[in-house]
């Protein structure tokens, strides 16, 4: 009775399971045997009957679910038809997905990142990435087990794997096998939702022969673990739902717990895993709402339901997620290129040490001042001037320790008092840059980057023995303090303060805006009127004075515990993720995904290409299933209101329940992307696609009720064949195998697919000759670079037609030698080169690639000779 | 089995008939809730149709309260309205726009025109001629002879009139006088509403029209038992016109449209219910009537203001540059008329329409290898450069080598070649991927000294999209279509890396229909219109209203979305209800006076608490009803959801959408939501302290069954608590009044006392 009514309301509910345990439960308990259930059994038996005919079932099998359960158990496992089918499909998918997984033998697309992270894990070097660690750690683990040499850094696409003996095949196999495992998951998810073997088989086959899923799971990428864990969570949840009549039984608990584990794992791979959490969450709320409305469930029992779910679906996933970060931190205990993203206390846990500094700050102390609002680092200056505004010396933020971060605190008049005079809140000071003898200065000039009228340039001004002027004066205002004392007196680390320019009433400010090349792309510092607090706060980090007594109280950063590190890292990940706004040649917006308007070019070389694109047949059918579902539900919703009682003999809820769950999952994996401003790619749609395929198989199952039972198998075979054929047509893009131009042209279903067919030869025979030519080219390149370049440019001059081919196709390989020569020539002509000769090349390089190891050691001079010479001159 | 099926269906039908919206409940018929008030009317209920539940004494009291509150509202808005006699905050913009209207010179703004035209009309009536441009905050009005008091009087008056509207809306929704007065009182004495409505700003009009919409809708809903009567139609059309006026003030008015829209859809959904016994035909009549009154009429009204807008602004002005050339040609004195015809052999500059960069080339080549490993032709760079430069000049040639056409005018669909003057090389496109977009073709040049083998790659067809059939500077927008590969020269706001000097990438776009393919020539070297024989007429052209409207509306939306620059006083929506941050409107250094926009902090915090109460009460009610308990009296519950809930929805719709906006947002965007939150506050106060409700309040219809009269009981504690709330609110208002009116300067200590939250960054606080 309840089923009959709640089902119509239950939009997000999970399908009614007519599987073994539930059926056993209901047949044991006659009170529960409702008309709906009977109708279901009716359907079931019909369906079942159909199987018997289609797949030549064991004659012993009865029509009722109960006996089916028994009979399934009594059969030896190898005779279980379901298992046979699943086994066959899984075997097939092992072949399809892992075939020639060793090709390409070089770095493809985002393997640059995820391979690179594996190297960093092995080196224990801290890095920052926007994704949680689980999948990356699995990749690293595989690499480590198979002897990945961490000196290989996966630096760029196309880097060769064979020569440095990178164990890329096991690493790819790990991802590939996870991809294979999704196929049986799809089967069981549909099957356990109460649908026919036909539907389950179709779902598995469509998932198997989906070009995009195959492409994505054959490479060292995070998406196959993500999809696997997402699929696993959905399956566990369906199984849990099927146990709903055996609440609090062992099976019930196991599946609930496994759902929670799945949620934790999904979330630990990518944050997109949160979408499956939202899906399960919605379904849970729906279940709890139903239970709350069921007056047979006592409040106490409801509370038990609630607590069980809260523990398994909130506490367990959070624990799993945090565990992954704990492992992550344990592995990455050394500093690395991610340090700059983290706060100073965090960096203390990465092997960097900071000496204890005296607590009180006196005039004459040499201090380094760290910016609080950004991770930009220390207030810095160096012997280079602004190319705009006043053309005075640059003031920047610099992330690493350096003597150029050191400032002497002077009194308002530019002198240093004898003895120790401590600086108080409200004191007016001057800051003298030690290495260049310039004072921190601000005036009515426009800053180099910021256009806003509230900002003024901050520069270094003066020379040795110059008395300074009023624009050097800054008032110390302590805005945040740890204790009462550090609110009155300026204390190292404990007092967070503003520096207010007394003349113009503006605050020393910095923000995440990079200065141009001529300032080594360091962070801009300005003086801002009516600024927001966070970006105008500074803190003294090191504090040295010859007169400090030995026993002066000292202070140091408090090392954060696991929770502090965990929270900080997640915050930084979030901010970085939201900051990925640059456009990418192959990014796309969510609205284009369901129609598969465009793919992603992963890799191209030797006239072979890998291009991520879906199987259009599967893709469009799954999108159609979504549209059909919405249309039917909408129509029935309106008809309900007009009092029509469309039930279709139970077919309606059969469709609405399981279909509803998959639809909601699809919607949760799709629509939130519309709210994201960051760059998005087609592969973000893959989890949604998985659910759309499941919805399609449900639609297929329901539609099959309207055709004769004999035709169902035919329909299945027909649809699967078309999908497989379509997969085959586009397989060369998936595997990066040989193809011809005409076949390529024929494969373009939409004109917006932007892989270039001109890259392929006219016929396969040309591949042989190319291989020969390539060997020759490589030899000549290795012999001498200059001649190779000449040959190439000679070709250029004579044959414009061929030049095109060179620049597009095999040129990627052939022109390496030529490219180096020409690029070198071009570099000379580039005016950029002129700027590059000034001072801080170390910093400039650092800023360019962020790869240089930060030098936290006081001794190491980061700046180059020219600066040192300047220092000498000044001295 | 079959029997089981039938049984379920039968029960199902019974359930549908009794309570279809809560189908679960039907499973447990013994918990059926008390049926609605219609059914509960017993035999001995009064047979006569009740006109009103309120006695005439009550009506008089209500009128007195209304008059008193209106007087207070007027006093609060007009108090010392002459101070400061300086330009304050956004008066810079809206005063300026009013001046432009009075001059008739075209300007561009992201807001629709109505409120600005009202200000201009006010100026017109008081004899202001638009001579002052409101350039800076702090400019003196008296020194410039600006009748600013008259201009400010309009928003102040409408701001005051919002108060009686709030009162009457609450009253029509069936709340007792105390509750209505409480809501109105909170609206009167809110510092933000006072400050914002007594200056030359748009928000006062916005809130006024918004309340007109809500009031009209409540009136309309009360006539629902007499559909298609004159009264029904009048209030519906009034609602439609009001939402149109609201939207014509600011696009934020769409939130009001959404609020009314949701209520209307809910209403229609109820009408569709089979138990209402409407035929499909009758239902469709309801539907069509609302489509006319609430969609068609509002659209017409909204368009009408734009029509007036274009009719007034006939002269060229500061807004020209935002618009297309066709649009600019409709304005008197536009620069388009200065366009001169381009002839073969002329050296011209070619500027991209959307991003305003010049087609540029220089003696630097594309790097052979890009960072992603692709190879270029290493040809000469062609970039987009935003400044004037000799390298922007291109000589225009015809497609025959001898260039026989020299001196002839360039016509639509001519095939041309472009010679880069400074480097003597031909513009060329070819089938090589562009630097950053592999889908697009690289554009480069090749030297005039080389052989002619690449001739075919240098020919482009010029396709004029506007401005006649001959190429004219300033006036003609054109595409340059590469002849052999069929791409259009295109650029977008994407900078090349360092090797391209961070100039803009130019490439060949395969999508030929994109609007962003358009270029225009804005200069012929060495010539200008006054020196050469004018062939063009200076006549002002006309353009259809709809095209003008669509263009302007599109630009408004894109510019609004583009207002992403940060501002020191911007705030995020989450801070608004808690009043985390204010806005400094105006300061005067000599007297240390300032106007600082904050709401009434205590009032706003109480309002937030009442919003939380709504969520709590409705949540608890839902949960307990689900368990078969019915804690609320049927009528109280209905009023709670239908009236208080409606205001709450209004708050939601005027607040939550801001979270989705990327543009810079300010505290004053919360004003419309704030009015709703005060209405909710009063309603929640009533819900807590007042027993029962007054009812029925809706007009009875011909088929309405006689209903039992219900009266609310207002105990003394309700009055006491109401007065305490008002006292708190008034005290808080007066405490902050110096900052809201800017009439006196609090001492440093006084400012420190008024700094309830550290983020309130007053001036002169030290």
GROMACS .gro file of C-alpha atoms in nm, chain A residues 1-2 4-6 8-9 33-36 38-39 42 156 289-299 452 454 477 498 517 521 528-530 532 583 585-586 598 637-638 640-643 645 647 675 754 758 796 800 803-804 806-808 811-812 815-816 818-820 822-823 826 829-832, chain B residues 1 4-9 11-13 15-16 20-21 23-24 26-28 31 269-275 278-280 283 364-365 367-369 373-378 381 430-433 436-439 453-454 457 494 498-501 566 568-569 581 622-624 626-628 660 761 766:
model
  144
    1UNK     CA    1   0.000   0.000   0.000
    2UNK     CA    2   0.272   0.242   0.097
    4UNK     CA    3   0.174   0.256  -0.425
    5UNK     CA    4   0.148   0.601  -0.283
    6UNK     CA    5   0.490   0.709  -0.186
    8UNK     CA    6   0.470   0.894  -0.703
    9UNK     CA    7   0.606   1.147  -0.458
   33UNK     CA    8   0.254  -0.794   0.003
   34UNK     CA    9   0.080  -0.512  -0.166
   35UNK     CA   10  -0.082  -0.489  -0.497
   36UNK     CA   11   0.218  -0.309  -0.631
   38UNK     CA   12   0.228  -0.833  -0.682
   39UNK     CA   13   0.229  -0.635  -0.996
   42UNK     CA   14   0.394  -1.015  -1.235
  156UNK     CA   15   5.617   1.833  -2.105
  289UNK     CA   16   1.145   1.192   0.517
  290UNK     CA   17   0.957   0.878   0.418
  291UNK     CA   18   1.051   0.704   0.740
  292UNK     CA   19   0.942   1.008   0.940
  293UNK     CA   20   0.606   0.992   0.769
  294UNK     CA   21   0.574   0.622   0.841
  295UNK     CA   22   0.396   0.615   1.174
  296UNK     CA   23   0.491   0.254   1.222
  297UNK     CA   24   0.846   0.372   1.267
  298UNK     CA   25   0.876   0.500   1.622
  299UNK     CA   26   1.068   0.823   1.682
  452UNK     CA   27   4.249   5.249  -0.914
  454UNK     CA   28   4.301   5.488  -0.426
  477UNK     CA   29   4.921   5.061   1.397
  498UNK     CA   30   4.941   4.826   0.947
  517UNK     CA   31   5.910   4.137  -1.641
  521UNK     CA   32   5.711   3.939  -1.196
  528UNK     CA   33   4.611   5.230  -0.061
  529UNK     CA   34   4.350   5.460   0.085
  530UNK     CA   35   4.056   5.303   0.260
  532UNK     CA   36   4.053   4.629   0.330
  583UNK     CA   37   4.112   3.003  -2.103
  585UNK     CA   38   4.241   2.611  -2.627
  586UNK     CA   39   4.028   2.305  -2.558
  598UNK     CA   40   3.378   1.941  -2.909
  637UNK     CA   41   0.288   1.546  -1.315
  638UNK     CA   42   0.039   1.770  -1.493
  640UNK     CA   43  -0.194   1.384  -1.192
  641UNK     CA   44  -0.315   1.729  -1.103
  642UNK     CA   45  -0.605   1.686  -1.340
  643UNK     CA   46  -0.700   1.367  -1.165
  645UNK     CA   47  -0.449   0.812  -1.259
  647UNK     CA   48  -0.025   0.388  -1.357
  675UNK     CA   49   2.801   2.778  -1.142
  754UNK     CA   50   3.823   1.999  -3.424
  758UNK     CA   51   4.482   1.668  -4.286
  796UNK     CA   52   6.058   2.558  -4.648
  800UNK     CA   53   5.526   2.619  -4.953
  803UNK     CA   54   5.592   2.365  -4.536
  804UNK     CA   55   5.236   2.351  -4.426
  806UNK     CA   56   5.579   2.039  -4.176
  807UNK     CA   57   5.429   2.293  -3.950
  808UNK     CA   58   5.126   2.088  -3.875
  811UNK     CA   59   5.692   1.862  -3.811
  812UNK     CA   60   5.644   1.823  -3.442
  815UNK     CA   61   6.161   2.029  -3.684
  816UNK     CA   62   6.307   1.987  -3.339
  818UNK     CA   63   6.544   2.336  -3.690
  819UNK     CA   64   6.322   2.477  -3.423
  820UNK     CA   65   6.605   2.513  -3.178
  822UNK     CA   66   6.539   2.935  -3.538
  823UNK     CA   67   6.411   2.993  -3.190
  826UNK     CA   68   6.436   3.474  -3.276
  829UNK     CA   69   6.562   3.967  -3.208
  830UNK     CA   70   6.311   3.970  -2.927
  831UNK     CA   71   6.322   4.296  -2.738
  832UNK     CA   72   6.227   4.104  -2.430
  876UNK     CA   73  -0.323  -1.040  -0.733
  879UNK     CA   74  -0.484  -0.638  -0.471
  880UNK     CA   75  -0.431  -0.415  -0.767
  881UNK     CA   76  -0.788  -0.295  -0.759
  882UNK     CA   77  -0.777  -0.233  -0.390
  883UNK     CA   78  -0.479  -0.011  -0.409
  884UNK     CA   79  -0.624   0.184  -0.692
  886UNK     CA   80  -0.769   0.370  -0.202
  887UNK     CA   81  -0.546   0.575  -0.420
  888UNK     CA   82  -0.842   0.751  -0.578
  890UNK     CA   83  -0.668   0.964  -0.129
  891UNK     CA   84  -0.642   1.185  -0.432
  895UNK     CA   85  -0.365   1.506  -0.316
  896UNK     CA   86  -0.083   1.737  -0.229
  898UNK     CA   87  -0.047   1.194  -0.053
  899UNK     CA   88   0.150   1.018   0.216
  901UNK     CA   89  -0.376   0.947   0.307
  902UNK     CA   90  -0.210   0.625   0.404
  903UNK     CA   91  -0.323   0.690   0.755
  906UNK     CA   92  -0.491   1.122   1.111
 1144UNK     CA   93  -0.124   2.520  -1.008
 1145UNK     CA   94  -0.400   2.526  -0.750
 1146UNK     CA   95  -0.652   2.620  -1.017
 1147UNK     CA   96  -0.540   2.326  -1.228
 1148UNK     CA   97  -0.627   2.092  -0.944
 1149UNK     CA   98  -0.919   1.871  -1.041
 1150UNK     CA   99  -1.089   1.942  -0.711
 1153UNK     CA  100  -1.249   2.404  -1.346
 1154UNK     CA  101  -1.272   2.274  -1.699
 1155UNK     CA  102  -0.958   2.291  -1.907
 1158UNK     CA  103  -0.829   2.706  -1.671
 1239UNK     CA  104   5.901   4.042  -3.540
 1240UNK     CA  105   5.816   3.690  -3.633
 1242UNK     CA  106   5.828   3.182  -3.273
 1243UNK     CA  107   5.881   2.862  -3.467
 1244UNK     CA  108   5.786   2.645  -3.174
 1248UNK     CA  109   5.517   2.199  -2.903
 1249UNK     CA  110   5.329   2.311  -3.210
 1250UNK     CA  111   5.512   2.473  -3.495
 1251UNK     CA  112   5.425   2.801  -3.659
 1252UNK     CA  113   5.515   2.937  -3.999
 1253UNK     CA  114   5.761   3.169  -3.825
 1256UNK     CA  115   5.350   3.871  -3.656
 1305UNK     CA  116   4.700   3.031  -4.453
 1306UNK     CA  117   4.618   2.688  -4.323
 1307UNK     CA  118   4.851   2.691  -4.024
 1308UNK     CA  119   4.720   2.689  -3.671
 1311UNK     CA  120   4.691   3.003  -2.916
 1312UNK     CA  121   4.390   2.857  -3.091
 1313UNK     CA  122   4.461   2.547  -3.289
 1314UNK     CA  123   4.119   2.570  -3.443
 1328UNK     CA  124   5.350   3.255  -5.574
 1329UNK     CA  125   5.147   3.321  -5.263
 1332UNK     CA  126   4.668   3.362  -5.002
 1369UNK     CA  127   4.342   3.732  -2.546
 1373UNK     CA  128   5.590   3.785  -2.428
 1374UNK     CA  129   5.711   3.711  -2.776
 1375UNK     CA  130   5.409   3.899  -2.903
 1376UNK     CA  131   5.459   4.188  -2.658
 1441UNK     CA  132   3.668   4.591  -0.705
 1443UNK     CA  133   3.677   4.967  -0.150
 1444UNK     CA  134   3.320   4.976  -0.021
 1456UNK     CA  135   3.000   4.673   0.638
 1497UNK     CA  136   0.623   2.036   0.841
 1498UNK     CA  137   0.789   1.771   1.054
 1499UNK     CA  138   0.508   1.748   1.304
 1501UNK     CA  139   0.433   1.452   0.877
 1502UNK     CA  140   0.401   1.268   1.207
 1503UNK     CA  141   0.030   1.338   1.225
 1535UNK     CA  142   2.508   3.432  -0.824
 1636UNK     CA  143   3.525   5.223   0.868
 1641UNK     CA  144   4.081   5.942   1.488
   0.00000   0.00000   0.00000
